[in-house]
Structures are given as structure tokens and as C-alpha cells.
Amino acid sequence: MATAATKLLLIDRVPGINRVPNSYIRPQADRPNLTEVEASDASTIPLIDLQGLFGPNRDDIIRQIGKACQRDGFFQIKNHGIPEEVVQAIMNIAGEFFRLPESERLKNYSDDPSKSTRLSTSFNIKTEKVSNWRDFLRLHCYPLEEYMHEWPTNPPSFRKEVGEYCTRVRELALKLLEAISESLGLEREYISKNLGKHGQHMAMNYYPPCPQPELTYGLPGHTDQNLITILLQDEVPGLQVLRDGKWIAVNPIPNTFIVNIGDQMQVISNDKYKSILHRAVVNCDRERISIPTFYCPSPEALIGPAQGLIDHDNPAVYRSFTYEEYYHKFWNRGLRTECCLDMFKIPSA
């Protein structure tokens, strides 16, 4: 019989332990310092109402989105068009999946980051030195018909509920990309037309209660390697973003999503919009589930600064590269505070 220490997933190791195992303990200089985190309020985190995005208020909403992308690198959205019952269904199915018997869950387990459907733990256990207090199920979900057959069949409604959610989130992502494109002064379709065939991944993150949350992370500070991330979180706080050198707790607001700018958008915008550092912290008494959708270029897509944003006074900051090249560098180097983007910058003359 497997001991707690030999269990593959954190969720199966946690019951009965009263201290964080050594493999999860961060060095002293790299701990969350939870007492120094600022609480968020309505004034610190932009909350953008998308209700009028296709009406007379479009220009104003696009201005708000542009300001948030430039100043903060993230924003929250309400009246986003995804029905509450679809959101509730995906949250329920994620909870049901992680409550399945261990043997049933492990049918989906893999430690190979190149697999398009996999259940795993931490981030990349093959390359990292310190583990993260997280299990996750990662799925590729566009085009749906190419990947849905790989997804779990248990819970029985998993494919139906998750498929519906993925379709709705993709529609929302495309609307946001149009608005972001316009906010940069580009044609509405510019970004969408420069992503190759497009790609969409999602994760169901499960953060178990942690006996010593001050010693570890759910995920340490990192940027997202994709284009934009649309995050759904439950009612348990855990997400924090770095702003003006301070970590700010982004407390969940019901019926909203958090949108953050990823590395590819920083490149396309030629550094006008910033991919932001964010992290997940854990707590000692409540599990937390978050479901990020990562919208991205397809692997062969060539990414570089938009030509319309480059001139004599604003030279290109980055060289062009395929998304596949970026993706492999990101996963192989592990989560680090310094951005992977630096490896793609054009040296200053």
C-alpha cells in the first residue's frame, strides 16, 4: 500500500499531515510574506462592464480596456455574456472530479508537459526544485473535436459541461481580442488574424488546505506565456497580482471573470501592454478551485510586434518567433519571476 509520501497527487497526501513536507518549503527569501499583502477594493482593480460593448458605449469600454491593459495588465469583467448556470456547472464538475476516488482520477495522470490532456501536480515536476501546493487537470480545448475524446469520462457529464463552457469562453475571448486590438489603434481583426489557427487550453487548479501557508505557494510569481487568460475562481481568495512593487489580493466577486494580459500580447503591443506577475497563495482551512482559460496562438503562428505600432520613434522591442518556440522555452525553464520574454528581446543598438 502506498504511503502518503509516495502518492502522486497532493490531494491524496494532505489528509492527516500537520506540517508542510520539505519538498514544498520555499527558501526564506522566497516566501509569500502574507502580512505585507494589500487587500483589493473597487478602486485598485478595474471592473469593466461589457454590457455595452456592441452598443453606443463601445468606444468608452474600449478606452477602459486599453487603460487597464496599459496600467495594470489585468482587469475584471461583468455582464460578460456567459450564463450563470454554465459557470456554476463548470465549478461543480471541477469539484466533483477532484473528489473522485484516487484510482479513477489517476487514469488521467501524466508528468509529461507535452500531453494535451493530463492530470498532474505542482507545475513541472521534472524540472522544478521546489514543489507547489497544487494539483491540476490541464486540457486542450480548441478545436473541441480534436481533443474532447481525450478528456475524462468521469464525472459522466464532464465532456458535455466542459465543452459548453469552453465554447462560451472562446466567444468571450474573441470579443475581448477585438476590443484590445481596437484599443491599440489596430484593425478590429488584427490580433485574431495573426494567431494562426488559434489555440485554447484550460486548467482546473485544485489547491488543498495547507497547514503552513506562509512557507509555500499554490503557484509562485509568474507571467502567463499565452495571449490572454480568462480566470474563473471560486469564492475562496488566493490570487494576488504585483502592482507598483506590492502584492495585491484579488478577492473574488461573484459572476465576474479576471482577464490578464499574457506574454504574447506584450509582444504584439510592442511593450505598450504588460504581461503581469501574479501568484496563488494557499490557506490553512479551505480548499480553493480556480479555472483559467489560456487563449493563445497555434504553435506555428509567427508572433512579433504589430507593424502598425512600430516606427522610427518606437522600434520593435522583440524579434519574431513561433509560438511553439516560446512555449517550449517557457515550460522547460519552470516558473521564474523574471519573464521569459527577455530571451526574445532585440538587443538595444
JSON list of N, CA, C and O in Angstrom, two decimals, residues 83-133:
[
{"chain": "A", "resi": 83, "resn": "PRO", "atom": "N", "xyz": [-23.72, 32.57, -19.31]},
{"chain": "A", "resi": 83, "resn": "PRO", "atom": "CA", "xyz": [-24.80, 32.38, -18.33]},
{"chain": "A", "resi": 83, "resn": "PRO", "atom": "C", "xyz": [-24.28, 31.83, -16.99]},
{"chain": "A", "resi": 83, "resn": "PRO", "atom": "O", "xyz": [-23.34, 31.02, -16.96]},
{"chain": "A", "resi": 84, "resn": "GLU", "atom": "N", "xyz": [-24.93, 32.27, -15.93]},
{"chain": "A", "resi": 84, "resn": "GLU", "atom": "CA", "xyz": [-24.52, 31.86, -14.58]},
{"chain": "A", "resi": 84, "resn": "GLU", "atom": "C", "xyz": [-24.57, 30.34, -14.42]},
{"chain": "A", "resi": 84, "resn": "GLU", "atom": "O", "xyz": [-23.72, 29.74, -13.75]},
{"chain": "A", "resi": 85, "resn": "GLU", "atom": "N", "xyz": [-25.56, 29.70, -15.07]},
{"chain": "A", "resi": 85, "resn": "GLU", "atom": "CA", "xyz": [-25.68, 28.25, -14.92]},
{"chain": "A", "resi": 85, "resn": "GLU", "atom": "C", "xyz": [-24.52, 27.50, -15.58]},
{"chain": "A", "resi": 85, "resn": "GLU", "atom": "O", "xyz": [-24.11, 26.43, -15.13]},
{"chain": "A", "resi": 86, "resn": "VAL", "atom": "N", "xyz": [-23.96, 28.08, -16.65]},
{"chain": "A", "resi": 86, "resn": "VAL", "atom": "CA", "xyz": [-22.79, 27.46, -17.30]},
{"chain": "A", "resi": 86, "resn": "VAL", "atom": "C", "xyz": [-21.57, 27.57, -16.40]},
{"chain": "A", "resi": 86, "resn": "VAL", "atom": "O", "xyz": [-20.78, 26.63, -16.25]},
{"chain": "A", "resi": 87, "resn": "VAL", "atom": "N", "xyz": [-21.43, 28.73, -15.77]},
{"chain": "A", "resi": 87, "resn": "VAL", "atom": "CA", "xyz": [-20.31, 28.96, -14.83]},
{"chain": "A", "resi": 87, "resn": "VAL", "atom": "C", "xyz": [-20.43, 28.02, -13.63]},
{"chain": "A", "resi": 87, "resn": "VAL", "atom": "O", "xyz": [-19.45, 27.40, -13.20]},
{"chain": "A", "resi": 88, "resn": "GLN", "atom": "N", "xyz": [-21.64, 27.92, -13.09]},
{"chain": "A", "resi": 88, "resn": "GLN", "atom": "CA", "xyz": [-21.85, 27.07, -11.92]},
{"chain": "A", "resi": 88, "resn": "GLN", "atom": "C", "xyz": [-21.59, 25.60, -12.26]},
{"chain": "A", "resi": 88, "resn": "GLN", "atom": "O", "xyz": [-20.99, 24.85, -11.47]},
{"chain": "A", "resi": 89, "resn": "ALA", "atom": "N", "xyz": [-21.99, 25.21, -13.47]},
{"chain": "A", "resi": 89, "resn": "ALA", "atom": "CA", "xyz": [-21.81, 23.81, -13.88]},
{"chain": "A", "resi": 89, "resn": "ALA", "atom": "C", "xyz": [-20.34, 23.43, -13.97]},
{"chain": "A", "resi": 89, "resn": "ALA", "atom": "O", "xyz": [-19.93, 22.34, -13.56]},
{"chain": "A", "resi": 90, "resn": "ILE", "atom": "N", "xyz": [-19.51, 24.34, -14.50]},
{"chain": "A", "resi": 90, "resn": "ILE", "atom": "CA", "xyz": [-18.08, 24.01, -14.63]},
{"chain": "A", "resi": 90, "resn": "ILE", "atom": "C", "xyz": [-17.41, 23.96, -13.26]},
{"chain": "A", "resi": 90, "resn": "ILE", "atom": "O", "xyz": [-16.56, 23.11, -13.00]},
{"chain": "A", "resi": 91, "resn": "MET", "atom": "N", "xyz": [-17.81, 24.85, -12.36]},
{"chain": "A", "resi": 91, "resn": "MET", "atom": "CA", "xyz": [-17.27, 24.81, -11.00]},
{"chain": "A", "resi": 91, "resn": "MET", "atom": "C", "xyz": [-17.67, 23.51, -10.30]},
{"chain": "A", "resi": 91, "resn": "MET", "atom": "O", "xyz": [-16.85, 22.86, -9.62]},
{"chain": "A", "resi": 92, "resn": "ASN", "atom": "N", "xyz": [-18.93, 23.11, -10.47]},
{"chain": "A", "resi": 92, "resn": "ASN", "atom": "CA", "xyz": [-19.41, 21.87, -9.84]},
{"chain": "A", "resi": 92, "resn": "ASN", "atom": "C", "xyz": [-18.66, 20.66, -10.38]},
{"chain": "A", "resi": 92, "resn": "ASN", "atom": "O", "xyz": [-18.26, 19.77, -9.62]},
{"chain": "A", "resi": 93, "resn": "ILE", "atom": "N", "xyz": [-18.45, 20.63, -11.69]},
{"chain": "A", "resi": 93, "resn": "ILE", "atom": "CA", "xyz": [-17.81, 19.46, -12.30]},
{"chain": "A", "resi": 93, "resn": "ILE", "atom": "C", "xyz": [-16.35, 19.37, -11.89]},
{"chain": "A", "resi": 93, "resn": "ILE", "atom": "O", "xyz": [-15.81, 18.28, -11.69]},
{"chain": "A", "resi": 94, "resn": "ALA", "atom": "N", "xyz": [-15.69, 20.52, -11.72]},
{"chain": "A", "resi": 94, "resn": "ALA", "atom": "CA", "xyz": [-14.30, 20.51, -11.24]},
{"chain": "A", "resi": 94, "resn": "ALA", "atom": "C", "xyz": [-14.23, 19.94, -9.83]},
{"chain": "A", "resi": 94, "resn": "ALA", "atom": "O", "xyz": [-13.36, 19.10, -9.53]},
{"chain": "A", "resi": 95, "resn": "GLY", "atom": "N", "xyz": [-15.13, 20.40, -8.97]},
{"chain": "A", "resi": 95, "resn": "GLY", "atom": "CA", "xyz": [-15.17, 19.87, -7.61]},
{"chain": "A", "resi": 95, "resn": "GLY", "atom": "C", "xyz": [-15.44, 18.37, -7.59]},
{"chain": "A", "resi": 95, "resn": "GLY", "atom": "O", "xyz": [-14.79, 17.61, -6.85]},
{"chain": "A", "resi": 96, "resn": "GLU", "atom": "N", "xyz": [-16.38, 17.94, -8.42]},
{"chain": "A", "resi": 96, "resn": "GLU", "atom": "CA", "xyz": [-16.69, 16.50, -8.49]},
{"chain": "A", "resi": 96, "resn": "GLU", "atom": "C", "xyz": [-15.49, 15.70, -8.98]},
{"chain": "A", "resi": 96, "resn": "GLU", "atom": "O", "xyz": [-15.23, 14.60, -8.48]},
{"chain": "A", "resi": 97, "resn": "PHE", "atom": "N", "xyz": [-14.77, 16.23, -9.96]},
{"chain": "A", "resi": 97, "resn": "PHE", "atom": "CA", "xyz": [-13.62, 15.50, -10.49]},
{"chain": "A", "resi": 97, "resn": "PHE", "atom": "C", "xyz": [-12.58, 15.27, -9.39]},
{"chain": "A", "resi": 97, "resn": "PHE", "atom": "O", "xyz": [-12.07, 14.16, -9.23]},
{"chain": "A", "resi": 98, "resn": "PHE", "atom": "N", "xyz": [-12.25, 16.32, -8.64]},
{"chain": "A", "resi": 98, "resn": "PHE", "atom": "CA", "xyz": [-11.21, 16.16, -7.63]},
{"chain": "A", "resi": 98, "resn": "PHE", "atom": "C", "xyz": [-11.68, 15.35, -6.42]},
{"chain": "A", "resi": 98, "resn": "PHE", "atom": "O", "xyz": [-10.85, 14.88, -5.63]},
{"chain": "A", "resi": 99, "resn": "ARG", "atom": "N", "xyz": [-12.99, 15.15, -6.30]},
{"chain": "A", "resi": 99, "resn": "ARG", "atom": "CA", "xyz": [-13.50, 14.30, -5.22]},
{"chain": "A", "resi": 99, "resn": "ARG", "atom": "C", "xyz": [-13.64, 12.83, -5.65]},
{"chain": "A", "resi": 99, "resn": "ARG", "atom": "O", "xyz": [-14.02, 11.98, -4.84]},
{"chain": "A", "resi": 100, "resn": "LEU", "atom": "N", "xyz": [-13.36, 12.52, -6.90]},
{"chain": "A", "resi": 100, "resn": "LEU", "atom": "CA", "xyz": [-13.42, 11.13, -7.36]},
{"chain": "A", "resi": 100, "resn": "LEU", "atom": "C", "xyz": [-12.42, 10.28, -6.58]},
{"chain": "A", "resi": 100, "resn": "LEU", "atom": "O", "xyz": [-11.43, 10.80, -6.07]},
{"chain": "A", "resi": 101, "resn": "PRO", "atom": "N", "xyz": [-12.64, 8.96, -6.52]},
{"chain": "A", "resi": 101, "resn": "PRO", "atom": "CA", "xyz": [-11.64, 8.09, -5.89]},
{"chain": "A", "resi": 101, "resn": "PRO", "atom": "C", "xyz": [-10.28, 8.24, -6.57]},
{"chain": "A", "resi": 101, "resn": "PRO", "atom": "O", "xyz": [-10.20, 8.50, -7.78]},
{"chain": "A", "resi": 102, "resn": "GLU", "atom": "N", "xyz": [-9.23, 8.08, -5.81]},
{"chain": "A", "resi": 102, "resn": "GLU", "atom": "CA", "xyz": [-7.87, 8.27, -6.32]},
{"chain": "A", "resi": 102, "resn": "GLU", "atom": "C", "xyz": [-7.63, 7.45, -7.59]},
{"chain": "A", "resi": 102, "resn": "GLU", "atom": "O", "xyz": [-7.08, 7.96, -8.59]},
{"chain": "A", "resi": 103, "resn": "SER", "atom": "N", "xyz": [-8.03, 6.19, -7.59]},
{"chain": "A", "resi": 103, "resn": "SER", "atom": "CA", "xyz": [-7.76, 5.32, -8.75]},
{"chain": "A", "resi": 103, "resn": "SER", "atom": "C", "xyz": [-8.46, 5.83, -10.00]},
{"chain": "A", "resi": 103, "resn": "SER", "atom": "O", "xyz": [-7.94, 5.69, -11.12]},
{"chain": "A", "resi": 104, "resn": "GLU", "atom": "N", "xyz": [-9.62, 6.44, -9.85]},
{"chain": "A", "resi": 104, "resn": "GLU", "atom": "CA", "xyz": [-10.36, 6.97, -11.00]},
{"chain": "A", "resi": 104, "resn": "GLU", "atom": "C", "xyz": [-9.68, 8.23, -11.55]},
{"chain": "A", "resi": 104, "resn": "GLU", "atom": "O", "xyz": [-9.51, 8.39, -12.75]},
{"chain": "A", "resi": 105, "resn": "ARG", "atom": "N", "xyz": [-9.27, 9.11, -10.64]},
{"chain": "A", "resi": 105, "resn": "ARG", "atom": "CA", "xyz": [-8.57, 10.34, -11.06]},
{"chain": "A", "resi": 105, "resn": "ARG", "atom": "C", "xyz": [-7.27, 10.00, -11.79]},
{"chain": "A", "resi": 105, "resn": "ARG", "atom": "O", "xyz": [-6.93, 10.61, -12.80]},
{"chain": "A", "resi": 106, "resn": "LEU", "atom": "N", "xyz": [-6.52, 9.04, -11.25]},
{"chain": "A", "resi": 106, "resn": "LEU", "atom": "CA", "xyz": [-5.19, 8.75, -11.77]},
{"chain": "A", "resi": 106, "resn": "LEU", "atom": "C", "xyz": [-5.19, 8.17, -13.18]},
{"chain": "A", "resi": 106, "resn": "LEU", "atom": "O", "xyz": [-4.14, 8.10, -13.82]},
{"chain": "A", "resi": 107, "resn": "LYS", "atom": "N", "xyz": [-6.34, 7.78, -13.69]},
{"chain": "A", "resi": 107, "resn": "LYS", "atom": "CA", "xyz": [-6.43, 7.36, -15.10]},
{"chain": "A", "resi": 107, "resn": "LYS", "atom": "C", "xyz": [-5.97, 8.48, -16.03]},
{"chain": "A", "resi": 107, "resn": "LYS", "atom": "O", "xyz": [-5.59, 8.23, -17.17]},
{"chain": "A", "resi": 108, "resn": "ASN", "atom": "N", "xyz": [-6.03, 9.72, -15.55]},
{"chain": "A", "resi": 108, "resn": "ASN", "atom": "CA", "xyz": [-5.68, 10.88, -16.36]},
{"chain": "A", "resi": 108, "resn": "ASN", "atom": "C", "xyz": [-4.30, 11.44, -16.04]},
{"chain": "A", "resi": 108, "resn": "ASN", "atom": "O", "xyz": [-3.91, 12.47, -16.58]},
{"chain": "A", "resi": 109, "resn": "TYR", "atom": "N", "xyz": [-3.54, 10.75, -15.19]},
{"chain": "A", "resi": 109, "resn": "TYR", "atom": "CA", "xyz": [-2.28, 11.31, -14.69]},
{"chain": "A", "resi": 109, "resn": "TYR", "atom": "C", "xyz": [-1.16, 11.21, -15.73]},
{"chain": "A", "resi": 109, "resn": "TYR", "atom": "O", "xyz": [-1.00, 10.20, -16.43]},
{"chain": "A", "resi": 110, "resn": "SER", "atom": "N", "xyz": [-0.34, 12.26, -15.81]},
{"chain": "A", "resi": 110, "resn": "SER", "atom": "CA", "xyz": [0.89, 12.24, -16.60]},
{"chain": "A", "resi": 110, "resn": "SER", "atom": "C", "xyz": [1.82, 13.34, -16.09]},
{"chain": "A", "resi": 110, "resn": "SER", "atom": "O", "xyz": [1.36, 14.41, -15.70]},
{"chain": "A", "resi": 111, "resn": "ASP", "atom": "N", "xyz": [3.13, 13.06, -16.12]},
{"chain": "A", "resi": 111, "resn": "ASP", "atom": "CA", "xyz": [4.08, 14.13, -15.76]},
{"chain": "A", "resi": 111, "resn": "ASP", "atom": "C", "xyz": [4.76, 14.68, -17.03]},
{"chain": "A", "resi": 111, "resn": "ASP", "atom": "O", "xyz": [5.79, 15.35, -16.95]},
{"chain": "A", "resi": 112, "resn": "ASP", "atom": "N", "xyz": [4.18, 14.41, -18.19]},
{"chain": "A", "resi": 112, "resn": "ASP", "atom": "CA", "xyz": [4.72, 14.88, -19.47]},
{"chain": "A", "resi": 112, "resn": "ASP", "atom": "C", "xyz": [4.00, 16.16, -19.90]},
{"chain": "A", "resi": 112, "resn": "ASP", "atom": "O", "xyz": [2.84, 16.11, -20.30]},
{"chain": "A", "resi": 113, "resn": "PRO", "atom": "N", "xyz": [4.68, 17.34, -19.82]},
{"chain": "A", "resi": 113, "resn": "PRO", "atom": "CA", "xyz": [4.02, 18.61, -20.14]},
{"chain": "A", "resi": 113, "resn": "PRO", "atom": "C", "xyz": [3.54, 18.71, -21.59]},
{"chain": "A", "resi": 113, "resn": "PRO", "atom": "O", "xyz": [2.72, 19.57, -21.90]},
{"chain": "A", "resi": 114, "resn": "SER", "atom": "N", "xyz": [4.03, 17.83, -22.47]},
{"chain": "A", "resi": 114, "resn": "SER", "atom": "CA", "xyz": [3.61, 17.94, -23.86]},
{"chain": "A", "resi": 114, "resn": "SER", "atom": "C", "xyz": [2.27, 17.26, -24.13]},
{"chain": "A", "resi": 114, "resn": "SER", "atom": "O", "xyz": [1.69, 17.42, -25.20]},
{"chain": "A", "resi": 115, "resn": "LYS", "atom": "N", "xyz": [1.76, 16.51, -23.16]},
{"chain": "A", "resi": 115, "resn": "LYS", "atom": "CA", "xyz": [0.47, 15.84, -23.35]},
{"chain": "A", "resi": 115, "resn": "LYS", "atom": "C", "xyz": [-0.66, 16.86, -23.32]},
{"chain": "A", "resi": 115, "resn": "LYS", "atom": "O", "xyz": [-0.68, 17.75, -22.47]},
{"chain": "A", "resi": 116, "resn": "SER", "atom": "N", "xyz": [-1.61, 16.72, -24.23]},
{"chain": "A", "resi": 116, "resn": "SER", "atom": "CA", "xyz": [-2.66, 17.74, -24.35]},
{"chain": "A", "resi": 116, "resn": "SER", "atom": "C", "xyz": [-3.79, 17.57, -23.33]},
{"chain": "A", "resi": 116, "resn": "SER", "atom": "O", "xyz": [-4.56, 18.49, -23.11]},
{"chain": "A", "resi": 117, "resn": "THR", "atom": "N", "xyz": [-3.89, 16.42, -22.70]},
{"chain": "A", "resi": 117, "resn": "THR", "atom": "CA", "xyz": [-4.82, 16.24, -21.58]},
{"chain": "A", "resi": 117, "resn": "THR", "atom": "C", "xyz": [-4.04, 15.52, -20.48]},
{"chain": "A", "resi": 117, "resn": "THR", "atom": "O", "xyz": [-3.52, 14.43, -20.72]},
{"chain": "A", "resi": 118, "resn": "ARG", "atom": "N", "xyz": [-3.94, 16.14, -19.32]},
{"chain": "A", "resi": 118, "resn": "ARG", "atom": "CA", "xyz": [-3.21, 15.46, -18.26]},
{"chain": "A", "resi": 118, "resn": "ARG", "atom": "C", "xyz": [-3.57, 16.00, -16.89]},
{"chain": "A", "resi": 118, "resn": "ARG", "atom": "O", "xyz": [-3.83, 17.19, -16.70]},
{"chain": "A", "resi": 119, "resn": "LEU", "atom": "N", "xyz": [-3.59, 15.09, -15.94]},
{"chain": "A", "resi": 119, "resn": "LEU", "atom": "CA", "xyz": [-3.72, 15.42, -14.52]},
{"chain": "A", "resi": 119, "resn": "LEU", "atom": "C", "xyz": [-2.32, 15.35, -13.93]},
{"chain": "A", "resi": 119, "resn": "LEU", "atom": "O", "xyz": [-1.58, 14.39, -14.18]},
{"chain": "A", "resi": 120, "resn": "SER", "atom": "N", "xyz": [-1.94, 16.38, -13.20]},
{"chain": "A", "resi": 120, "resn": "SER", "atom": "CA", "xyz": [-0.61, 16.37, -12.59]},
{"chain": "A", "resi": 120, "resn": "SER", "atom": "C", "xyz": [-0.60, 17.22, -11.33]},
{"chain": "A", "resi": 120, "resn": "SER", "atom": "O", "xyz": [-1.66, 17.64, -10.85]},
{"chain": "A", "resi": 121, "resn": "THR", "atom": "N", "xyz": [0.57, 17.48, -10.84]},
{"chain": "A", "resi": 121, "resn": "THR", "atom": "CA", "xyz": [0.70, 18.22, -9.59]},
{"chain": "A", "resi": 121, "resn": "THR", "atom": "C", "xyz": [1.82, 19.25, -9.71]},
{"chain": "A", "resi": 121, "resn": "THR", "atom": "O", "xyz": [2.67, 19.14, -10.58]},
{"chain": "A", "resi": 122, "resn": "SER", "atom": "N", "xyz": [1.78, 20.28, -8.90]},
{"chain": "A", "resi": 122, "resn": "SER", "atom": "CA", "xyz": [2.78, 21.35, -8.86]},
{"chain": "A", "resi": 122, "resn": "SER", "atom": "C", "xyz": [2.78, 22.15, -10.16]},
{"chain": "A", "resi": 122, "resn": "SER", "atom": "O", "xyz": [1.77, 22.73, -10.54]},
{"chain": "A", "resi": 123, "resn": "PHE", "atom": "N", "xyz": [3.90, 22.18, -10.92]},
{"chain": "A", "resi": 123, "resn": "PHE", "atom": "CA", "xyz": [3.95, 22.87, -12.22]},
{"chain": "A", "resi": 123, "resn": "PHE", "atom": "C", "xyz": [4.60, 21.95, -13.26]},
{"chain": "A", "resi": 123, "resn": "PHE", "atom": "O", "xyz": [3.95, 21.44, -14.14]},
{"chain": "A", "resi": 124, "resn": "ASN", "atom": "N", "xyz": [5.91, 21.73, -13.11]},
{"chain": "A", "resi": 124, "resn": "ASN", "atom": "CA", "xyz": [6.61, 20.79, -13.98]},
{"chain": "A", "resi": 124, "resn": "ASN", "atom": "C", "xyz": [7.56, 20.01, -13.09]},
{"chain": "A", "resi": 124, "resn": "ASN", "atom": "O", "xyz": [8.69, 20.44, -12.83]},
{"chain": "A", "resi": 125, "resn": "ILE", "atom": "N", "xyz": [7.10, 18.87, -12.60]},
{"chain": "A", "resi": 125, "resn": "ILE", "atom": "CA", "xyz": [7.86, 18.15, -11.57]},
{"chain": "A", "resi": 125, "resn": "ILE", "atom": "C", "xyz": [9.19, 17.61, -12.10]},
{"chain": "A", "resi": 125, "resn": "ILE", "atom": "O", "xyz": [10.06, 17.23, -11.32]},
{"chain": "A", "resi": 126, "resn": "LYS", "atom": "N", "xyz": [9.36, 17.60, -13.41]},
{"chain": "A", "resi": 126, "resn": "LYS", "atom": "CA", "xyz": [10.64, 17.13, -13.97]},
{"chain": "A", "resi": 126, "resn": "LYS", "atom": "C", "xyz": [11.75, 18.17, -13.86]},
{"chain": "A", "resi": 126, "resn": "LYS", "atom": "O", "xyz": [12.93, 17.83, -13.88]},
{"chain": "A", "resi": 127, "resn": "THR", "atom": "N", "xyz": [11.39, 19.44, -13.79]},
{"chain": "A", "resi": 127, "resn": "THR", "atom": "CA", "xyz": [12.42, 20.49, -13.83]},
{"chain": "A", "resi": 127, "resn": "THR", "atom": "C", "xyz": [12.51, 21.33, -12.57]},
{"chain": "A", "resi": 127, "resn": "THR", "atom": "O", "xyz": [13.53, 21.98, -12.34]},
{"chain": "A", "resi": 128, "resn": "GLU", "atom": "N", "xyz": [11.48, 21.35, -11.73]},
{"chain": "A", "resi": 128, "resn": "GLU", "atom": "CA", "xyz": [11.48, 22.29, -10.60]},
{"chain": "A", "resi": 128, "resn": "GLU", "atom": "C", "xyz": [12.21, 21.74, -9.38]},
{"chain": "A", "resi": 128, "resn": "GLU", "atom": "O", "xyz": [12.28, 20.53, -9.17]},
{"chain": "A", "resi": 129, "resn": "LYS", "atom": "N", "xyz": [12.75, 22.67, -8.58]},
{"chain": "A", "resi": 129, "resn": "LYS", "atom": "CA", "xyz": [13.47, 22.28, -7.37]},
{"chain": "A", "resi": 129, "resn": "LYS", "atom": "C", "xyz": [12.56, 22.25, -6.14]},
{"chain": "A", "resi": 129, "resn": "LYS", "atom": "O", "xyz": [12.77, 21.48, -5.21]},
{"chain": "A", "resi": 130, "resn": "VAL", "atom": "N", "xyz": [11.55, 23.13, -6.12]},
{"chain": "A", "resi": 130, "resn": "VAL", "atom": "CA", "xyz": [10.61, 23.18, -5.00]},
{"chain": "A", "resi": 130, "resn": "VAL", "atom": "C", "xyz": [9.20, 22.98, -5.56]},
{"chain": "A", "resi": 130, "resn": "VAL", "atom": "O", "xyz": [8.84, 23.58, -6.57]},
{"chain": "A", "resi": 131, "resn": "SER", "atom": "N", "xyz": [8.42, 22.14, -4.91]},
{"chain": "A", "resi": 131, "resn": "SER", "atom": "CA", "xyz": [7.07, 21.84, -5.40]},
{"chain": "A", "resi": 131, "resn": "SER", "atom": "C", "xyz": [6.08, 22.93, -4.99]},
{"chain": "A", "resi": 131, "resn": "SER", "atom": "O", "xyz": [6.31, 23.67, -4.02]},
{"chain": "A", "resi": 132, "resn": "ASN", "atom": "N", "xyz": [5.00, 23.01, -5.74]},
{"chain": "A", "resi": 132, "resn": "ASN", "atom": "CA", "xyz": [3.92, 23.96, -5.46]},
{"chain": "A", "resi": 132, "resn": "ASN", "atom": "C", "xyz": [2.70, 23.23, -4.93]},
{"chain": "A", "resi": 132, "resn": "ASN", "atom": "O", "xyz": [2.40, 22.11, -5.35]},
{"chain": "A", "resi": 133, "resn": "TRP", "atom": "N", "xyz": [1.99, 23.91, -4.04]},
{"chain": "A", "resi": 133, "resn": "TRP", "atom": "CA", "xyz": [0.85, 23.30, -3.33]},
{"chain": "A", "resi": 133, "resn": "TRP", "atom": "C", "xyz": [-0.39, 23.32, -4.23]},
{"chain": "A", "resi": 133, "resn": "TRP", "atom": "O", "xyz": [-1.35, 24.03, -4.00]}
]
